[in-house]
Amino acid sequence: MEHLSEVGKRVERLLYSSVLIILASFFFYFLSSAITLDNNGLKKTMLTGFIEGINESRESLDVAKVLQGKYKQYVDDNKKKTDAQKKEEEDKKRLEIKNINKSRVKLGLPEINIEKKLEEKPSSYDDLDVKNINLIRSKLGLKNSLSIEGAKDVYNEFYYSLVYKNLYGDKDLINTYLSKVDLPINEVLIDAKNSIKIFDSGSVKVFDVDTPIQIPFSLGDMKSKVSLYNIESAGIIFMPVLLVIWIGSLSMTRIREVYYIKKVKNIAKSYPHILNIYYFIDRDMLESQKEIDDFNRMRIGDPATIKQNRSISVICFLFRAGVILTLLLLMTAPFYLGALRIFNSLNIFNLMILFVCGFINIIQSMSLLAAEFSIFRKIFFTEGQANEYI
């Protein structure tokens, strides 16, 4: 039957092509293993989060830096003055305000409250207002303050929180960036970006071969690089979808081939690939009288003779099932084990794709094995133009 042979050819092509899927699956496993063991990759992720945290609050962070500087200047200015100087300045201001009040009385204007006026800070410190300070602290996620002392370490508090939040678990990185708190924030960002570039220029072992993290490639005159981290991120999305398509194609094609085999009942007409191994007997190929007698007994349904020969059919089935299971495991196990290694770093979208595709792969594999099981103990007979199985 022509359909049986054509479907068999498709199955064989899929079996051979499965080697590419197996290689891709193993590549993903070794890649995820290498990236998991690569501390530089983790450091890069930490620093990327640190940079994003700074950029998200950059405007408020710059204002906090200014407030903290003004508070320090305000405190330093007051420290420089002796008590006598402070008293002299206060008396001088009182006298100035009294003179102003005399003029205001003559003009019919209300007098200025001397004590309240003396409590006011110089105009250069206008920003050191509790309301203004708390506004910035709120934007940075810090607790409100009851006095202008809230500006004392407002920048440092938020900077330290970013360091501990994003670099937690790496003592060296924490100490390095805690020491940079007094640097301009632009210098901190440049340093972090330079560190990421250094990490990107490193290498990891894939298939026990040193592989650069940034792989160069060119398209015509355009030269660029692709990161192994990006390849891994793409692989966790596309690989499970590819497995669903590939295993689905293999299982449906093989199921159809098994259907034609059961319909035609003539193994000689099937395409000779590794899965088409069955116990079949052609009457014309038998030579000894004992073989012919056994053939005839099985044709008429003799239980004892059938039982003696059934074990060969079982062995053939076990071989086919073993080949299929091995192939399926080689295609799927390395990928899903690799995904398990990076499980904690996956987002909801990745996890949904992974679980849905994994479930579909299980259904596809069970369907394929069920089709093979449908001819579990079958013995195929051919005599002239007659074909049957028991």
Tab-separated table of C-alpha atoms in Angstrom:
chain	number	residue	atom	x	y	z
A	1	MET	CA	0.000	0.000	0.000
A	2	GLU	CA	1.519	3.284	-1.136
A	3	HIS	CA	0.245	5.282	1.862
A	4	LEU	CA	2.011	2.946	4.289
A	5	SER	CA	5.367	3.317	2.554
A	6	GLU	CA	5.071	7.115	2.248
A	7	VAL	CA	4.153	7.550	5.894
A	8	GLY	CA	7.058	5.277	6.824
A	9	LYS	CA	9.459	7.535	4.910
A	10	ARG	CA	8.164	10.544	6.825
A	11	VAL	CA	8.681	8.726	10.114
A	12	GLU	CA	12.261	7.891	9.145
A	13	ARG	CA	12.998	11.515	8.195
A	14	LEU	CA	11.603	12.680	11.527
A	15	LEU	CA	13.692	10.097	13.387
A	16	TYR	CA	16.902	11.234	11.689
A	17	SER	CA	16.044	14.915	12.098
A	18	SER	CA	15.382	14.360	15.799
A	19	VAL	CA	19.159	14.379	16.254
A	20	LEU	CA	19.040	18.174	15.766
A	21	ILE	CA	16.398	18.520	18.488
A	22	ILE	CA	18.486	16.331	20.797
A	23	LEU	CA	21.543	18.537	20.204
A	24	ALA	CA	19.500	21.683	20.861
A	25	SER	CA	18.125	20.160	24.067
A	26	PHE	CA	21.587	19.210	25.328
A	27	PHE	CA	22.939	22.628	24.336
A	28	PHE	CA	20.267	24.321	26.446
A	29	TYR	CA	21.055	22.036	29.390
A	30	PHE	CA	24.787	22.747	29.294
A	31	LEU	CA	24.142	26.448	28.687
A	32	SER	CA	21.786	26.769	31.668
A	33	SER	CA	24.207	24.759	33.820
A	34	ALA	CA	27.112	26.993	32.817
A	35	ILE	CA	25.156	30.191	33.435
A	36	THR	CA	23.917	28.893	36.793
A	37	LEU	CA	27.498	28.211	37.880
A	38	ASP	CA	28.750	31.502	36.443
A	39	ASN	CA	28.981	34.021	39.310
A	40	ASN	CA	29.588	36.827	36.836
A	41	GLY	CA	26.160	36.238	35.356
A	42	LEU	CA	24.561	36.653	38.774
A	43	LYS	CA	26.626	39.772	39.437
A	44	LYS	CA	25.531	41.208	36.107
A	45	THR	CA	21.881	40.623	37.003
A	46	MET	CA	22.408	42.274	40.404
A	47	LEU	CA	24.122	45.332	38.939
A	48	THR	CA	21.473	45.657	36.231
A	49	GLY	CA	18.799	45.775	38.947
A	50	PHE	CA	20.891	48.298	40.898
A	51	ILE	CA	21.161	50.581	37.848
A	52	GLU	CA	17.429	50.278	37.137
A	53	GLY	CA	16.647	51.148	40.771
A	54	ILE	CA	18.737	54.316	40.518
A	55	ASN	CA	17.221	55.363	37.185
A	56	GLU	CA	13.647	54.805	38.399
A	57	SER	CA	14.147	57.281	41.288
A	58	ARG	CA	16.806	59.446	39.664
A	59	GLU	CA	14.974	62.782	39.928
A	60	SER	CA	14.095	62.363	43.614
A	61	LEU	CA	17.562	60.969	44.289
A	62	ASP	CA	19.197	64.099	42.843
A	63	VAL	CA	16.969	66.330	44.994
A	64	ALA	CA	17.809	64.213	48.057
A	65	LYS	CA	21.519	64.682	47.329
A	66	VAL	CA	21.041	68.473	47.255
A	67	LEU	CA	18.967	68.465	50.462
A	68	GLN	CA	21.549	66.376	52.288
A	69	GLY	CA	24.309	68.743	51.139
A	70	LYS	CA	22.372	71.829	52.261
A	71	TYR	CA	21.673	70.291	55.651
A	72	LYS	CA	25.378	69.580	56.114
A	73	GLN	CA	26.227	73.136	55.110
A	74	TYR	CA	23.581	74.484	57.477
A	75	VAL	CA	24.989	72.456	60.378
A	76	ASP	CA	28.578	73.411	59.509
A	77	ASP	CA	27.714	77.109	59.331
A	78	ASN	CA	26.135	76.980	62.777
A	79	LYS	CA	29.068	75.075	64.246
A	80	LYS	CA	31.529	77.735	63.097
A	81	LYS	CA	29.812	80.457	65.117
A	82	THR	CA	30.528	80.920	68.805
A	83	ASP	CA	27.742	81.603	71.273
A	84	ALA	CA	28.880	85.220	71.485
A	85	GLN	CA	28.691	85.593	67.705
A	86	LYS	CA	25.226	84.027	67.626
A	87	LYS	CA	24.063	86.415	70.406
A	88	GLU	CA	25.550	89.389	68.575
A	89	GLU	CA	23.840	88.414	65.299
A	90	GLU	CA	20.525	87.874	67.092
A	91	ASP	CA	20.706	91.291	68.790
A	92	LYS	CA	21.571	92.907	65.493
A	93	LYS	CA	18.581	91.259	63.787
A	94	ARG	CA	16.280	92.290	66.671
A	95	LEU	CA	17.379	95.881	66.253
A	96	GLU	CA	16.838	95.753	62.486
A	97	ILE	CA	13.344	94.298	62.911
A	98	LYS	CA	12.453	96.918	65.571
A	99	ASN	CA	13.510	99.704	63.215
A	100	ILE	CA	11.459	98.113	60.426
A	101	ASN	CA	8.457	97.855	62.777
A	102	LYS	CA	8.716	101.581	63.626
A	103	SER	CA	8.473	102.374	59.952
A	104	ARG	CA	5.582	99.936	59.487
A	105	VAL	CA	3.660	101.562	62.405
A	106	LYS	CA	4.037	104.966	60.791
A	107	LEU	CA	2.664	103.509	57.551
A	108	GLY	CA	-0.213	101.795	59.342
A	109	LEU	CA	1.113	98.287	58.654
A	110	PRO	CA	1.099	95.415	61.187
A	111	GLU	CA	4.316	94.794	63.070
A	112	ILE	CA	6.545	91.787	62.294
A	113	ASN	CA	6.728	89.092	64.990
A	114	ILE	CA	10.352	89.372	66.106
A	115	GLU	CA	10.666	85.900	67.692
A	116	LYS	CA	9.101	84.139	64.707
A	117	LYS	CA	11.296	86.048	62.305
A	118	LEU	CA	14.413	85.092	64.243
A	119	GLU	CA	13.507	81.375	63.945
A	120	GLU	CA	13.488	81.560	60.153
A	121	LYS	CA	16.516	80.125	58.357
A	122	PRO	CA	18.509	82.212	55.887
A	123	SER	CA	17.077	82.228	52.342
A	124	SER	CA	19.887	79.943	51.132
A	125	TYR	CA	18.331	77.178	53.275
A	126	ASP	CA	14.729	77.620	52.139
A	127	ASP	CA	14.619	74.009	50.863
A	128	LEU	CA	15.267	72.717	54.389
A	129	ASP	CA	11.575	72.663	55.135
A	130	VAL	CA	10.050	69.649	56.933
A	131	LYS	CA	7.208	69.444	54.418
A	132	ASN	CA	9.594	69.521	51.459
A	133	ILE	CA	11.935	67.004	53.095
A	134	ASN	CA	9.092	64.570	53.815
A	135	LEU	CA	7.834	64.898	50.238
A	136	ILE	CA	11.189	63.639	48.942
A	137	ARG	CA	11.416	60.956	51.629
A	138	SER	CA	7.957	59.675	50.646
A	139	LYS	CA	8.932	59.483	46.967
A	140	LEU	CA	11.973	57.441	47.952
A	141	GLY	CA	9.914	55.136	50.176
A	142	LEU	CA	11.485	56.410	53.416
A	143	LYS	CA	9.738	57.221	56.705
A	144	ASN	CA	8.650	60.815	57.358
A	145	SER	CA	10.635	63.008	59.719
A	146	LEU	CA	9.426	65.433	62.402
A	147	SER	CA	12.272	67.906	61.865
A	148	ILE	CA	14.743	69.102	59.273
A	149	GLU	CA	17.082	66.368	60.513
A	150	GLY	CA	15.197	64.190	58.036
A	151	ALA	CA	17.501	65.710	55.419
A	152	LYS	CA	20.632	64.662	57.316
A	153	ASP	CA	21.056	61.264	55.575
A	154	VAL	CA	18.103	61.210	53.174
A	155	TYR	CA	20.304	60.427	50.152
A	156	ASN	CA	22.494	57.931	52.004
A	157	GLU	CA	19.482	56.047	53.401
A	158	PHE	CA	17.970	55.451	49.984
A	159	TYR	CA	21.319	54.678	48.348
A	160	TYR	CA	22.124	52.088	51.026
A	161	SER	CA	18.672	50.518	50.613
A	162	LEU	CA	19.296	50.149	46.856
A	163	VAL	CA	22.670	48.523	47.492
A	164	TYR	CA	21.344	45.986	50.006
A	165	LYS	CA	18.177	45.271	48.027
A	166	ASN	CA	19.844	44.619	44.653
A	167	LEU	CA	23.278	43.316	45.654
A	168	TYR	CA	22.155	41.086	48.518
A	169	GLY	CA	24.187	37.898	48.684
A	170	ASP	CA	27.418	39.299	47.215
A	171	LYS	CA	29.516	40.758	50.013
A	172	ASP	CA	32.204	42.118	47.684
A	173	LEU	CA	29.719	44.038	45.542
A	174	ILE	CA	27.944	45.393	48.624
A	175	ASN	CA	31.183	46.664	50.176
A	176	THR	CA	32.335	48.117	46.854
A	177	TYR	CA	29.195	50.163	46.266
A	178	LEU	CA	28.657	51.157	49.888
A	179	SER	CA	32.052	52.841	49.698
A	180	LYS	CA	30.891	54.868	46.667
A	181	VAL	CA	28.052	56.628	48.497
A	182	ASP	CA	29.874	59.991	48.446
A	183	LEU	CA	30.586	59.849	44.705
A	184	PRO	CA	28.336	61.656	42.200
A	185	ILE	CA	25.557	59.301	41.163
A	186	ASN	CA	26.659	59.513	37.514
A	187	GLU	CA	30.059	58.108	38.462
A	188	VAL	CA	28.379	55.251	40.330
A	189	LEU	CA	26.290	54.436	37.246
A	190	ILE	CA	29.326	54.546	34.953
A	191	ASP	CA	31.253	52.248	37.303
A	192	ALA	CA	28.348	49.751	37.439
A	193	LYS	CA	27.985	49.754	33.638
A	194	ASN	CA	31.731	49.226	33.198
A	195	SER	CA	31.580	46.268	35.601
A	196	ILE	CA	28.768	44.747	33.523
A	197	LYS	CA	30.900	45.127	30.380
A	198	ILE	CA	33.747	43.293	32.120
A	199	PHE	CA	31.390	40.454	33.097
A	200	ASP	CA	30.078	40.325	29.509
A	201	SER	CA	33.590	39.929	28.153
A	202	GLY	CA	34.090	36.714	30.136
A	203	SER	CA	33.381	33.135	29.083
A	204	VAL	CA	31.575	30.026	30.315
A	205	LYS	CA	32.054	26.319	29.623
A	206	VAL	CA	29.413	24.897	27.263
A	207	PHE	CA	29.958	21.239	26.287
A	208	ASP	CA	33.157	21.609	28.345
A	209	VAL	CA	34.414	24.218	25.850
A	210	ASP	CA	35.206	27.818	26.824
A	211	THR	CA	32.567	29.911	25.084
A	212	PRO	CA	32.531	33.743	25.145
A	213	ILE	CA	29.438	35.197	26.773
A	214	GLN	CA	29.167	37.684	23.911
A	215	ILE	CA	29.223	35.778	20.605
A	216	PRO	CA	30.115	38.006	17.621
A	217	PHE	CA	28.307	37.639	14.304
A	218	SER	CA	27.996	39.646	11.117
A	219	LEU	CA	25.300	40.207	8.512
A	220	GLY	CA	26.968	41.703	5.486
A	221	ASP	CA	28.737	44.858	6.650
A	222	MET	CA	26.858	44.937	9.943
A	223	LYS	CA	28.724	43.441	12.892
A	224	SER	CA	27.086	42.737	16.209
A	225	LYS	CA	27.128	40.441	19.233
A	226	VAL	CA	24.563	38.210	20.885
A	227	SER	CA	24.733	37.305	24.559
A	228	LEU	CA	24.467	33.728	25.820
A	229	TYR	CA	22.046	35.080	28.412
A	230	ASN	CA	19.774	36.280	25.605
A	231	ILE	CA	20.071	32.896	23.890
A	232	GLU	CA	19.033	31.220	27.135
A	233	SER	CA	16.074	33.607	27.547
A	234	ALA	CA	14.941	32.895	23.983
A	235	GLY	CA	15.497	29.154	24.411
A	236	ILE	CA	13.241	28.911	27.463
A	237	ILE	CA	10.389	30.267	25.297
A	238	PHE	CA	10.990	28.666	21.903
A	239	MET	CA	12.415	25.267	22.880
A	240	PRO	CA	9.262	23.912	24.625
A	241	VAL	CA	7.122	25.116	21.710
A	242	LEU	CA	9.501	23.397	19.277
A	243	LEU	CA	9.281	20.167	21.306
A	244	VAL	CA	5.484	20.275	21.157
A	245	ILE	CA	5.560	20.724	17.373
A	246	TRP	CA	8.262	18.110	16.781
A	247	ILE	CA	7.003	15.390	19.122
A	248	GLY	CA	3.470	16.083	17.913
A	249	SER	CA	4.525	15.581	14.305
A	250	LEU	CA	6.466	12.416	15.155
A	251	SER	CA	3.678	10.892	17.252
A	252	MET	CA	0.865	11.676	14.804
A	253	THR	CA	2.869	10.356	11.837
A	254	ARG	CA	3.850	7.184	13.670
A	255	ILE	CA	0.277	6.638	14.920
A	256	ARG	CA	-0.929	6.900	11.334
A	257	GLU	CA	1.724	4.424	10.187
A	258	VAL	CA	0.655	1.929	12.870
A	259	TYR	CA	-2.945	2.378	11.712
A	260	TYR	CA	-1.963	1.497	8.116
A	261	ILE	CA	0.092	-1.476	9.318
A	262	LYS	CA	-2.923	-2.875	11.175
A	263	LYS	CA	-5.115	-2.191	8.159
A	264	VAL	CA	-2.805	-3.721	5.524
A	265	LYS	CA	-1.477	-6.489	7.816
A	266	ASN	CA	1.501	-6.911	5.515
A	267	ILE	CA	4.794	-5.958	7.152
A	268	ALA	CA	6.675	-6.500	3.887
A	269	LYS	CA	4.970	-3.396	2.478
A	270	SER	CA	6.011	-1.150	5.383
A	271	TYR	CA	9.027	1.150	5.066
A	272	PRO	CA	12.107	-0.495	6.669
A	273	HIS	CA	13.084	1.936	9.449
A	274	ILE	CA	14.146	1.156	13.018
A	275	LEU	CA	10.618	1.188	14.484
A	276	ASN	CA	9.191	-1.266	11.964
A	277	ILE	CA	10.493	-4.377	13.682
A	278	TYR	CA	7.730	-6.966	14.089
A	279	TYR	CA	7.421	-10.724	14.303
A	280	PHE	CA	6.000	-11.749	10.950
A	281	ILE	CA	5.975	-15.100	9.106
A	282	ASP	CA	5.779	-15.525	5.337
A	283	ARG	CA	4.545	-19.002	4.388
A	284	ASP	CA	6.637	-18.993	1.215
A	285	MET	CA	9.842	-18.475	3.214
A	286	LEU	CA	9.395	-21.510	5.465
A	287	GLU	CA	11.583	-24.526	4.702
A	288	SER	CA	11.223	-27.204	7.391
A	289	GLN	CA	8.051	-29.182	7.918
A	290	LYS	CA	8.026	-28.222	11.610
A	291	GLU	CA	7.946	-24.507	10.721
A	292	ILE	CA	5.113	-25.124	8.277
A	293	ASP	CA	3.179	-27.137	10.857
A	294	ASP	CA	3.646	-24.410	13.480
A	295	PHE	CA	2.510	-21.836	10.942
A	296	ASN	CA	-0.657	-23.785	10.189
A	297	ARG	CA	-1.396	-24.365	13.871
A	298	MET	CA	-1.104	-20.651	14.617
A	299	ARG	CA	-3.339	-19.841	11.647
A	300	ILE	CA	-6.095	-22.034	13.071
A	301	GLY	CA	-5.549	-20.562	16.568
A	302	ASP	CA	-3.696	-23.313	18.453
A	303	PRO	CA	-3.084	-21.723	21.909
A	304	ALA	CA	0.049	-23.718	22.771
A	305	THR	CA	1.870	-22.889	19.527
A	306	ILE	CA	0.799	-19.238	19.655
A	307	LYS	CA	2.042	-18.934	23.251
A	308	GLN	CA	5.436	-20.363	22.270
A	309	ASN	CA	5.888	-17.693	19.574
A	310	ARG	CA	4.245	-14.764	21.370
A	311	SER	CA	7.409	-13.969	23.342
A	312	ILE	CA	9.177	-12.913	20.138
A	313	SER	CA	6.417	-10.353	19.489
A	314	VAL	CA	6.820	-9.041	23.031
A	315	ILE	CA	10.581	-8.660	22.521
A	316	CYS	CA	9.944	-6.727	19.296
A	317	PHE	CA	7.499	-4.448	21.125
A	318	LEU	CA	9.948	-3.848	23.973
A	319	PHE	CA	12.611	-2.913	21.446
A	320	ARG	CA	10.302	-0.430	19.674
A	321	ALA	CA	9.109	1.036	22.974
A	322	GLY	CA	12.714	1.290	24.190
A	323	VAL	CA	13.789	3.165	21.066
A	324	ILE	CA	10.826	5.548	21.338
A	325	LEU	CA	11.342	6.196	25.063
A	326	THR	CA	15.068	6.759	24.575
A	327	LEU	CA	14.420	9.179	21.740
A	328	LEU	CA	11.754	11.088	23.677
A	329	LEU	CA	13.928	11.310	26.794
A	330	LEU	CA	16.941	12.502	24.809
A	331	MET	CA	14.809	15.240	23.245
A	332	THR	CA	12.991	16.394	26.378
A	333	ALA	CA	14.922	15.474	29.541
A	334	PRO	CA	18.012	17.685	28.979
A	335	PHE	CA	15.866	20.723	28.206
A	336	TYR	CA	13.495	20.335	31.161
A	337	LEU	CA	16.398	19.565	33.525
A	338	GLY	CA	18.106	22.710	32.276
A	339	ALA	CA	14.911	24.698	32.833
A	340	LEU	CA	14.745	23.275	36.359
A	341	ARG	CA	18.229	24.635	37.092
A	342	ILE	CA	17.100	28.182	36.298
A	343	PHE	CA	13.557	27.708	37.651
A	344	ASN	CA	13.875	30.448	40.293
A	345	SER	CA	14.803	33.067	37.694
A	346	LEU	CA	11.810	32.380	35.420
A	347	ASN	CA	8.861	34.761	35.211
A	348	ILE	CA	5.170	33.834	35.117
A	349	PHE	CA	5.074	33.856	31.309
A	350	ASN	CA	8.028	31.447	31.083
A	351	LEU	CA	6.507	29.138	33.692
A	352	MET	CA	3.148	29.045	31.910
A	353	ILE	CA	4.778	28.077	28.605
A	354	LEU	CA	6.957	25.500	30.358
A	355	PHE	CA	4.128	23.759	32.229
A	356	VAL	CA	1.634	23.827	29.341
A	357	CYS	CA	4.156	22.498	26.807
A	358	GLY	CA	5.459	19.910	29.281
A	359	PHE	CA	1.929	18.621	29.854
A	360	ILE	CA	1.306	18.435	26.099
A	361	ASN	CA	4.591	16.534	25.629
A	362	ILE	CA	3.441	13.959	28.189
A	363	ILE	CA	0.108	13.478	26.372
A	364	GLN	CA	1.890	13.158	23.021
A	365	SER	CA	4.355	10.593	24.383
A	366	MET	CA	1.584	8.536	25.983
A	367	SER	CA	-0.380	8.563	22.708
A	368	LEU	CA	2.663	7.335	20.809
A	369	LEU	CA	3.307	4.508	23.279
A	370	ALA	CA	-0.395	3.607	23.280
A	371	ALA	CA	-0.269	3.189	19.496
A	372	GLU	CA	2.702	0.834	19.837
A	373	PHE	CA	0.932	-1.053	22.611
A	374	SER	CA	-2.027	-1.666	20.290
A	375	ILE	CA	0.179	-4.179	18.410
A	376	PHE	CA	1.950	-5.321	21.585
A	377	ARG	CA	1.805	-9.126	21.013
A	378	LYS	CA	0.769	-9.296	17.387
A	379	ILE	CA	2.166	-11.984	15.070
A	380	PHE	CA	1.791	-11.149	11.375
A	381	PHE	CA	1.176	-13.871	8.764
A	382	THR	CA	1.529	-13.778	4.981
A	383	GLU	CA	0.451	-16.593	2.674
A	384	GLY	CA	0.238	-15.714	-0.963
A	385	GLN	CA	-2.037	-12.666	-1.198
A	386	ALA	CA	-3.594	-13.280	2.229
A	387	ASN	CA	-2.340	-11.230	5.195
A	388	GLU	CA	-3.491	-11.327	8.789
A	389	TYR	CA	-2.295	-11.033	12.389
A	390	ILE	CA	-3.225	-12.634	15.681
